[in-house]
């Protein structure tokens, strides 16, 4: 039965590939001969172990990567050659053990420890697994338990770094230096920071691979090689069982398990629920710490089905994604040890008041619960250990009151300001540890610059991106009134580590001083977006931002001229020709839309120090979009690396080239 289902899936896949051009070829890699015989149209090519020379070359690249010597020490070379031979020419083993030895450096004892490890002599059926176990056993103890925990994920699954660190924290695997609770210390080392270092250590040691990074260069997710996953399962304790499919749940698999991921592979919700019922009758409530129910469809999990889960009184992690239940049972208050609760993508409408009794809860994820309209009003008063509150994709109209009480809070993607008590912008002031992205909405409810400054954004160094939004009704926009947007934005000065800035619906006529690059207040900005800034006449000197890679201007209706000020001081920094930088030295994307009054976009002026300099503006610009700028008459025409040009409702390109070549 299992084989027939796999064969049908293969047939479905091949149908999707029939549209390829004639002569197209696909290479399939597998460790199973039966798979090769099923999919192959040509004789299977068997990959053989690396030759001794190739194996040594790969090992050397990893083990001596940080060496300052032109040639490695001879004694280490001799030990290394013996280790290489024990790896049997398997690239993965060579790379991982080499990476481990890189961290050892030239410590002879460390090299001898790996060479003489008794694990090489274990009767392991797979030589590669024996080699990988050597690498595992030289990990520090804190990394061993963090790595083996990853066996709870399925093979091939993309593992989110933030999620993994939060799960480690829920299990108590991470210890960070603690500061006095009586002191406000926004620079203290947090458990999340330590956890990310653990992840990076395992990436550097090649236990994790295929890492993906966000636009700020931070690792956000990774995968584990199938063999590394096998290693994690082989070293995990027998009581720490991992993923179980509904097709093969057996009594021996789950009794006494402390960590369990249940994957519903059945084709019907009824099958899934029957298995879940059987599972709940078999799992003991005394030891289970982690329960992940993964069905990836809106299965018929109702509040009645959820009730037995609340008997798992030692549970620390509960993940219930994609469920039909519209509410949680009040008996969830039984889960006193729960630290991580994720019910994202569910149809939950309201959270019960009982959830506020989960005093140990650190992470609460309600992302894309599209029917969620309310959470208990006293959640900020009682869940004082909450560090991550995720509400993306919900229709909640306001942020919980008195957010400032959550002094450990780090994840708060959206903060909505209102004039109600406990909902003003000063609630952000004491949240020193906020990180990643923060969107602040309804800034029209902020009274003045002093009130805006009470958010204390200038001290929040872990925030990577800020979004400032003013949201006014049509009636408010039609009223003739003086807006205070300019002074409010002046008070929202961010920390100089900020990398992304978005400003929407700002009605001020001038930009804040902290956005002027000559003050060098935001040297790390990578991305800027200005949307519907209808009263601004002049643009800041964006050309002087050294790291700016993307600039989006949309709906700036009052800008008529983009002049030399736009390019900034091109002679920033050292005043020697050898270090001069052109305007927009890092910009790769420029998007200009609905600048309906724009008539002139001037070329960059020549250097004031070296007029004959060949430095040109936009030296690395790759993508330029100009749309609905109907009045634009002149613009620069030289973009040396431009690859993509998009335009709509502007004059023909030939017009601008003619203007550029005509005498002035």
XYZ file of C-alpha atoms in Angstrom:
664
model
C 0.000 0.000 0.000
C 2.809 2.393 0.956
C 4.692 1.625 -2.261
C 1.631 2.260 -4.414
C 1.091 5.680 -2.824
C 4.711 6.667 -3.477
C 4.386 5.454 -7.084
C 1.255 7.587 -7.590
C 3.064 10.627 -6.211
C 5.918 9.973 -8.630
C 3.468 9.796 -11.531
C 1.930 13.115 -10.474
C 5.375 14.685 -10.388
C 6.381 13.392 -13.824
C 3.207 14.842 -15.351
C 4.277 18.287 -14.177
C 7.665 17.807 -15.830
C 6.310 16.934 -19.285
C 6.197 20.617 -20.268
C 10.005 20.860 -20.347
C 11.763 21.773 -23.594
C 13.052 19.000 -25.813
C 16.452 17.855 -24.669
C 15.917 18.921 -21.048
C 17.499 16.653 -18.458
C 16.886 16.092 -14.753
C 19.421 14.691 -12.317
C 17.967 12.777 -9.373
C 20.113 11.871 -6.375
C 19.117 9.203 -3.888
C 20.604 6.841 -1.341
C 18.115 4.085 -2.199
C 18.533 1.711 -5.143
C 14.772 1.116 -5.344
C 14.205 4.830 -5.900
C 16.852 4.897 -8.608
C 15.205 1.965 -10.398
C 11.794 3.647 -10.201
C 12.761 7.057 -11.596
C 15.730 6.270 -13.797
C 15.575 6.255 -17.602
C 19.305 5.585 -17.924
C 21.622 3.209 -16.061
C 22.210 4.374 -12.488
C 25.520 6.090 -11.844
C 26.946 4.951 -8.533
C 28.907 7.585 -6.633
C 32.081 6.129 -5.142
C 34.038 7.355 -2.118
C 36.536 10.151 -2.717
C 40.095 9.212 -3.583
C 42.724 9.694 -0.888
C 43.984 12.904 -2.507
C 40.505 14.398 -2.940
C 39.501 13.369 0.578
C 42.587 15.058 2.033
C 41.971 18.185 -0.031
C 38.390 18.526 1.251
C 39.422 17.803 4.832
C 42.290 20.300 4.648
C 39.981 23.078 3.429
C 37.796 22.649 6.499
C 40.323 21.824 9.196
C 42.953 24.472 8.373
C 40.665 27.224 7.116
C 41.667 29.675 9.877
C 45.355 28.795 9.931
C 47.810 31.653 9.471
C 50.547 29.272 8.313
C 51.386 28.771 4.649
C 51.508 25.027 5.346
C 49.956 23.179 8.308
C 52.123 21.641 11.016
C 53.549 18.271 10.009
C 52.389 16.475 13.169
C 48.814 17.660 12.549
C 49.063 16.569 8.914
C 50.026 13.045 9.997
C 47.143 12.837 12.482
C 44.800 14.353 9.908
C 45.706 11.723 7.305
C 44.872 8.945 9.750
C 41.509 10.583 10.528
C 40.800 11.006 6.792
C 41.324 7.301 6.158
C 38.840 6.461 8.906
C 36.211 8.639 7.217
C 36.145 6.232 4.275
C 36.106 8.946 1.605
C 32.650 10.223 2.627
C 32.497 14.002 1.908
C 29.969 14.817 4.639
C 32.035 13.123 7.346
C 35.230 14.790 6.112
C 33.626 18.207 6.100
C 32.065 17.906 9.559
C 35.112 16.478 11.310
C 37.312 19.015 9.534
C 35.044 21.827 10.728
C 35.259 20.497 14.277
C 39.049 20.435 14.120
C 39.056 23.989 12.811
C 37.590 25.082 16.165
C 40.249 23.020 17.975
C 42.978 24.978 16.190
C 46.512 23.662 16.713
C 45.757 22.052 20.053
C 47.506 18.679 19.666
C 45.461 17.040 22.434
C 42.240 17.905 20.609
C 43.469 16.284 17.394
C 44.661 13.177 19.252
C 41.327 12.925 21.078
C 39.476 12.621 17.775
C 42.036 10.257 16.266
C 41.946 7.913 19.269
C 38.209 8.053 19.969
C 36.793 4.639 20.823
C 33.731 5.412 18.688
C 35.758 4.531 15.575
C 35.729 0.939 16.853
C 31.977 0.650 17.487
C 30.174 -2.050 15.431
C 28.172 0.536 13.476
C 26.600 -0.798 10.288
C 27.240 2.453 8.451
C 30.814 3.726 8.459
C 29.646 7.279 7.870
C 27.424 7.239 10.955
C 30.382 6.098 13.016
C 32.439 9.023 11.684
C 29.647 11.476 12.375
C 29.292 10.204 15.933
C 32.919 11.122 16.536
C 32.081 14.720 15.613
C 28.990 14.685 17.794
C 30.834 13.415 20.848
C 33.389 16.237 20.793
C 30.641 18.856 20.871
C 30.305 20.735 24.161
C 27.545 19.279 26.318
C 25.208 22.242 25.792
C 25.432 21.817 22.001
C 24.900 18.056 22.249
C 21.457 18.371 23.807
C 20.504 21.223 21.469
C 21.541 19.218 18.416
C 19.854 15.975 19.472
C 16.654 17.930 20.150
C 16.459 18.622 16.409
C 15.475 15.005 15.849
C 11.921 16.121 16.703
C 11.732 17.724 13.257
C 11.052 15.696 10.148
C 13.679 14.919 7.531
C 13.980 17.655 4.976
C 12.017 20.139 7.084
C 13.093 23.775 6.984
C 13.812 24.732 10.589
C 13.221 28.353 11.599
C 16.035 29.683 13.774
C 13.840 31.827 16.032
C 11.403 28.950 16.560
C 14.196 26.512 17.397
C 15.759 28.886 19.914
C 12.372 29.436 21.559
C 11.876 25.666 21.793
C 15.315 25.238 23.341
C 14.403 27.909 25.870
C 11.126 26.177 26.687
C 13.128 23.048 27.560
C 15.614 25.008 29.674
C 18.583 24.263 27.409
C 19.903 27.827 27.303
C 21.489 29.710 30.157
C 22.384 33.365 29.798
C 24.089 35.676 32.290
C 21.436 37.308 34.443
C 21.378 40.967 35.377
C 19.851 42.450 38.481
C 16.100 42.593 38.071
C 16.095 46.007 39.703
C 18.135 47.541 36.900
C 17.006 48.417 33.417
C 19.702 46.958 31.218
C 18.924 47.077 27.519
C 22.415 45.760 26.722
C 22.209 42.563 28.772
C 22.901 39.248 27.059
C 19.594 37.493 26.419
C 18.880 33.790 26.137
C 17.791 34.368 22.533
C 21.197 35.834 21.711
C 22.940 32.860 23.294
C 20.653 30.477 21.394
C 21.491 32.125 18.068
C 25.166 31.641 18.892
C 24.465 27.952 19.472
C 22.833 27.767 16.033
C 25.791 29.528 14.428
C 28.201 27.136 16.146
C 26.333 24.164 14.669
C 26.241 25.835 11.246
C 29.996 26.446 11.431
C 30.483 22.792 12.362
C 28.414 21.725 9.303
C 25.720 19.998 11.348
C 23.236 22.442 9.834
C 23.247 23.344 6.144
C 21.280 25.122 3.393
C 20.885 28.117 5.654
C 18.719 30.968 4.371
C 19.273 34.598 5.321
C 16.975 37.592 5.501
C 17.698 40.917 3.835
C 19.755 41.941 6.848
C 22.122 38.995 6.403
C 20.904 37.076 9.468
C 20.395 33.298 9.283
C 16.638 32.670 9.489
C 16.336 28.967 8.656
C 18.348 25.875 7.784
C 17.995 22.187 7.045
C 19.665 19.032 8.254
C 21.186 16.527 5.867
C 19.323 13.214 6.053
C 22.410 11.525 7.476
C 22.755 14.234 10.118
C 19.109 13.657 11.001
C 19.887 9.946 11.307
C 22.727 10.911 13.644
C 20.407 13.027 15.793
C 17.967 10.128 16.082
C 20.739 7.675 16.898
C 22.066 9.729 19.830
C 18.737 10.782 21.322
C 17.599 9.026 24.480
C 15.068 6.190 23.976
C 12.494 8.138 25.990
C 12.845 11.145 23.684
C 10.961 9.726 20.725
C 10.470 11.961 17.746
C 8.233 12.229 14.666
C 5.516 9.634 14.241
C 3.349 9.216 11.158
C -0.280 8.252 11.592
C 0.380 5.276 9.339
C 2.799 3.622 11.747
C 1.843 4.605 15.289
C 2.500 1.639 17.524
C 2.128 1.171 21.259
C 5.873 0.715 21.739
C 6.628 3.903 19.831
C 4.799 6.315 22.052
C 4.423 5.032 25.597
C 6.701 7.078 27.856
C 7.730 9.450 25.065
C 8.742 12.919 26.239
C 8.777 14.657 22.846
C 6.388 13.778 20.080
C 5.589 15.169 16.666
C 2.551 13.567 15.070
C 2.316 14.002 11.318
C -1.096 13.303 9.826
C -0.302 11.618 6.533
C -3.766 10.144 6.076
C -5.860 11.586 3.273
C -8.931 12.288 5.404
C -9.512 14.284 8.540
C -11.488 11.407 10.055
C -8.453 9.145 9.817
C -6.333 11.786 11.471
C -8.780 12.259 14.328
C -9.122 8.527 14.915
C -5.359 8.212 15.198
C -5.194 11.257 17.440
C -7.769 9.682 19.737
C -5.783 6.441 19.864
C -2.612 8.385 20.453
C -4.037 10.348 23.371
C -5.186 7.117 25.010
C -1.651 5.710 24.769
C 0.506 8.684 25.720
C 1.049 9.027 29.409
C 0.537 12.500 30.863
C 3.395 12.297 33.348
C 6.397 12.630 31.035
C 5.330 14.239 27.755
C 7.087 17.595 27.372
C 6.602 18.445 23.681
C 3.605 17.720 21.446
C 3.488 18.917 17.847
C 0.392 18.050 15.838
C 1.198 18.651 12.182
C -1.578 18.056 9.707
C -1.137 21.007 7.333
C -4.819 21.114 6.452
C -7.890 22.259 8.331
C -8.540 18.923 9.962
C -11.632 18.425 12.065
C -9.877 19.060 15.372
C -12.559 20.554 17.608
C -12.625 21.743 21.185
C -13.831 18.261 22.201
C -10.760 16.700 20.593
C -8.503 19.181 22.356
C -9.787 18.570 25.856
C -7.681 15.409 26.488
C -4.539 17.407 25.728
C -5.042 19.427 28.881
C -4.312 16.320 30.958
C -0.679 16.459 29.834
C 0.276 18.462 32.876
C 4.051 18.524 32.294
C 3.756 19.787 28.756
C 6.153 22.629 27.930
C 5.564 22.940 24.177
C 2.216 22.614 22.387
C 1.898 23.310 18.656
C -1.563 23.046 17.091
C -1.420 24.574 13.625
C -4.266 24.506 11.083
C -7.067 23.384 13.382
C -10.793 23.962 13.024
C -11.502 24.612 16.696
C -12.846 28.127 17.261
C -11.888 28.208 20.917
C -9.576 26.544 23.389
C -10.943 24.615 26.378
C -10.844 26.388 29.735
C -9.008 23.361 31.072
C -5.897 24.651 29.264
C -5.198 26.255 32.640
C -4.023 22.765 33.735
C -0.878 23.167 31.630
C 0.985 25.115 34.308
C 4.419 24.291 32.875
C 3.587 25.377 29.319
C 6.168 27.786 27.928
C 5.481 27.667 24.202
C 2.013 27.732 22.612
C 1.515 28.024 18.845
C -1.998 27.872 17.399
C -1.223 29.797 14.203
C -3.358 29.355 11.061
C -6.290 28.163 13.140
C -9.890 29.358 13.315
C -9.683 30.502 16.904
C -11.992 33.490 17.531
C -11.193 34.348 21.145
C -8.752 33.129 23.743
C -10.235 31.978 27.048
C -9.481 33.958 30.184
C -7.929 30.751 31.544
C -4.902 31.302 29.317
C -3.786 34.111 31.616
C -3.039 31.516 34.309
C -0.178 30.054 32.249
C 2.364 32.083 34.186
C 5.405 30.344 32.673
C 4.401 31.063 29.076
C 7.277 32.619 27.114
C 6.021 32.372 23.518
C 2.473 32.824 22.234
C 1.969 32.582 18.474
C -1.385 33.469 16.923
C -0.208 34.270 13.415
C -2.803 34.268 10.630
C -5.684 33.377 12.906
C -7.938 35.336 10.581
C -11.002 35.089 12.843
C -9.245 36.202 16.012
C -10.669 39.511 17.217
C -9.851 39.559 20.901
C -7.444 38.311 23.524
C -7.927 38.662 27.284
C -7.456 42.263 28.417
C -5.361 41.300 31.432
C -2.892 39.171 29.490
C -0.167 41.792 30.006
C -0.798 41.887 33.742
C -0.531 38.149 34.337
C 1.750 36.646 31.672
C 4.731 38.620 32.891
C 7.250 36.096 31.500
C 5.989 36.509 27.927
C 8.862 37.231 25.541
C 7.307 36.672 22.111
C 3.764 37.723 21.177
C 3.068 37.163 17.483
C -0.187 38.431 15.987
C 0.614 38.726 12.279
C -2.310 38.382 9.906
C -5.048 38.832 12.501
C -7.842 41.388 12.443
C -7.349 42.655 15.959
C -7.905 46.393 15.921
C -5.661 47.220 18.842
C -2.641 46.044 20.773
C -3.226 44.652 24.279
C -3.286 47.366 26.935
C -0.317 48.083 29.193
C 2.201 46.290 27.041
C 4.950 47.962 29.072
C 4.337 45.417 31.846
C 5.892 42.725 29.626
C 9.426 43.868 30.370
C 11.009 40.786 28.766
C 9.048 41.184 25.515
C 11.151 40.904 22.367
C 8.756 40.057 19.533
C 5.900 42.484 18.936
C 5.485 42.934 15.176
C 2.629 45.462 15.468
C 1.858 48.201 17.967
C -1.357 50.176 17.493
C -1.728 53.515 19.271
C -5.032 54.769 20.594
C -6.132 57.446 23.028
C -7.304 54.886 25.570
C -5.413 54.579 28.797
C -2.649 51.977 28.489
C -2.537 52.190 24.687
C -0.365 55.266 24.109
C 3.079 55.260 22.563
C 4.864 55.542 25.908
C 4.017 51.850 26.482
C 6.958 51.082 24.187
C 9.384 53.046 26.331
C 10.239 50.306 28.796
C 10.413 47.473 26.248
C 14.183 47.594 25.927
C 14.616 44.199 24.280
C 12.341 44.493 21.233
C 13.963 42.994 18.142
C 13.467 42.286 14.439
C 10.600 44.326 12.950
C 8.237 46.763 14.641
C 5.320 48.498 12.928
C 3.761 51.433 14.776
C 0.281 52.351 13.541
C -2.052 55.290 14.178
C 0.680 57.820 14.829
C -1.954 60.541 14.368
C -2.869 59.769 17.989
C 0.529 60.968 19.259
C 0.296 64.492 20.683
C 3.760 65.929 20.142
C 7.487 65.334 19.829
C 7.955 64.678 23.548
C 5.260 62.015 23.539
C 6.856 60.349 20.503
C 10.270 60.406 22.169
C 8.801 58.517 25.144
C 8.842 55.381 22.943
C 12.624 55.489 23.460
C 13.321 53.981 20.035
C 16.812 55.456 20.076
C 17.781 52.880 22.734
C 16.336 49.823 20.980
C 19.424 48.499 19.230
C 18.007 45.077 18.323
C 15.248 46.432 16.074
C 16.212 45.903 12.434
C 13.228 47.508 10.681
C 10.752 50.195 11.687
C 7.451 51.012 9.982
C 5.781 54.319 10.859
C 2.132 54.633 9.769
C -0.386 57.423 10.050
C -3.944 56.201 9.366
C -6.592 58.874 8.880
C -10.160 58.650 7.675
C -11.277 60.437 4.501
C -13.122 62.931 6.684
C -9.948 63.756 8.620
C -7.957 64.142 5.426
C -10.513 66.522 3.985
C -10.447 68.760 7.031
C -8.274 71.838 6.785
C -5.916 71.462 9.709
C -2.281 71.679 10.627
C -0.769 68.260 11.105
C 1.839 67.603 13.802
C 3.385 64.739 11.841
C 6.753 66.461 11.403
C 7.389 66.988 15.100
C 6.125 63.483 15.932
C 8.504 61.921 13.402
C 11.339 64.027 14.822
C 10.699 62.416 18.207
C 10.780 58.879 16.770
C 14.524 58.851 16.224
C 15.711 55.208 16.000
C 18.952 53.584 17.095
C 21.810 53.966 14.606
C 21.878 50.185 14.038
C 18.556 50.397 12.140
C 18.670 48.766 8.703
C 15.145 49.208 7.319
C 12.834 52.233 7.471
C 9.319 52.622 6.045
C 7.229 55.781 6.429
C 3.585 55.720 5.270
C 0.971 58.496 5.009
C 3.159 61.160 6.616
C 1.621 64.641 6.153
C 4.565 66.721 7.294
C 6.369 69.032 4.873
C 9.915 68.287 6.003
C 11.939 65.279 7.073
C 13.437 64.836 10.562
C 17.030 65.803 11.246
C 17.929 62.210 12.034
C 17.223 61.218 8.422
C 19.788 63.684 7.115
C 22.925 61.728 6.348
C 25.264 64.624 6.968
C 24.540 64.018 10.656
C 25.529 60.368 10.045
C 22.822 59.167 12.421
C 21.709 56.115 10.402
C 24.828 54.777 8.658
C 23.528 51.195 8.509
C 20.305 51.793 6.578
C 19.900 49.208 3.814
C 16.313 49.841 2.728
C 14.069 52.934 2.725
C 10.433 53.163 1.647
C 8.444 56.422 1.533
C 4.760 55.925 0.697
C 2.145 58.687 0.348
C 4.191 61.557 1.733
C 2.050 64.048 -0.143
C 3.337 67.286 1.432
C 7.108 66.770 1.195
C 8.737 68.995 -1.431
C 12.384 67.990 -1.085
C 14.067 64.618 -0.641
C 16.823 63.930 1.907
C 20.403 63.391 0.762
C 19.967 59.658 0.271
C 23.034 59.451 -1.995
C 25.312 59.688 1.028
C 23.945 56.607 2.780
C 26.854 54.187 2.279
C 24.924 50.904 2.668
C 21.580 51.800 1.090
C 20.589 49.005 -1.347
C 16.883 49.678 -2.003
C 15.000 52.987 -2.221
C 11.260 53.123 -2.903
C 9.443 56.436 -3.442
C 5.689 56.225 -4.028
C 2.951 58.869 -3.891
C 5.174 61.890 -3.182
C 2.879 64.288 -5.002
C 4.587 67.573 -4.075
C 8.103 66.785 -5.302
C 8.769 68.801 -8.482
C 12.563 68.712 -8.630
C 15.158 66.167 -7.577
C 18.317 68.228 -7.473
C 21.903 67.983 -6.349
C 20.924 67.714 -2.676
C 19.489 64.256 -3.432
C 23.024 62.986 -4.066
C 24.399 64.347 -0.802
C 28.004 65.088 -0.021
C 29.785 62.781 -2.444
C 33.081 63.498 -0.727
C 31.996 61.932 2.549
C 34.560 60.519 4.931
C 38.223 60.883 4.085
C 39.046 63.671 1.666
C 41.531 61.730 -0.379
C 40.772 60.693 -3.947
C 41.717 57.093 -3.195
C 38.752 56.671 -0.841
C 36.114 58.826 -2.510
C 32.733 57.185 -2.958
C 30.199 58.036 -5.650
C 26.596 58.926 -4.767
C 24.480 55.867 -3.972
C 27.525 53.562 -3.794
C 25.494 50.454 -2.823
C 22.049 51.103 -4.343
C 20.761 48.200 -6.437
C 17.030 48.964 -6.634
C 15.357 52.344 -7.228
C 11.565 52.490 -7.436
C 9.806 55.771 -8.261
C 6.021 55.742 -8.636
C 3.304 58.391 -8.693
C 5.568 61.408 -8.352
C 2.910 63.157 -10.387
C 4.416 66.671 -10.183
C 8.015 65.654 -10.798
C 9.478 67.589 -13.727
C 13.223 67.363 -13.325
C 15.531 64.696 -12.001
C 18.969 66.247 -12.245
C 22.215 64.424 -12.817
C 24.707 64.175 -9.999
C 26.917 67.275 -9.805
C 30.665 66.906 -10.450
C 32.905 66.429 -7.460
C 33.644 69.657 -5.612
C 37.136 68.448 -4.840
C 37.956 66.645 -8.054
C 35.699 67.950 -10.874
C 37.380 65.660 -13.372
C 36.676 62.581 -11.256
C 35.179 59.675 -13.171
C 33.052 58.666 -10.182
C 29.481 58.303 -11.410
C 26.253 58.072 -9.423
C 24.455 54.742 -9.111
C 27.524 52.604 -9.924
C 25.818 49.278 -9.018
C 22.149 50.035 -9.759
C 20.552 46.945 -11.321
C 16.802 47.652 -11.287
C 15.062 50.950 -12.046
C 11.284 51.447 -12.045
C 9.617 54.728 -13.056
C 5.816 54.722 -13.193
C 3.153 57.434 -13.411
C 5.589 60.332 -13.482
C 3.874 61.971 -16.452
C 5.519 65.384 -16.106
C 9.090 64.157 -15.902
C 11.114 65.968 -18.581
C 14.744 65.262 -17.712
C 16.532 62.480 -15.848
C 19.967 60.820 -15.652
C 20.664 58.340 -18.434
C 23.881 56.648 -17.354
C 23.483 53.572 -15.155
C 26.496 51.319 -15.896
C 25.122 48.034 -14.443
C 21.401 48.435 -15.109
C 19.742 45.091 -15.915
C 16.038 45.799 -15.598
C 14.115 48.946 -16.537
C 10.361 49.171 -15.933
C 8.317 52.197 -16.910
C 4.674 53.185 -17.255
C 2.981 56.505 -17.996
C 6.226 58.378 -18.631
C 7.717 59.897 -21.748
C 9.484 57.653 -24.289
C 13.048 56.826 -23.304
C 14.341 58.498 -26.463
C 13.173 61.839 -25.081
C 15.477 61.590 -22.067
C 18.433 60.520 -24.176
C 17.878 63.479 -26.462
C 17.677 65.817 -23.490
C 20.884 64.383 -22.077
C 22.793 64.846 -25.337
C 21.509 68.333 -26.178
C 23.722 71.346 -25.270
C 22.759 73.314 -22.172
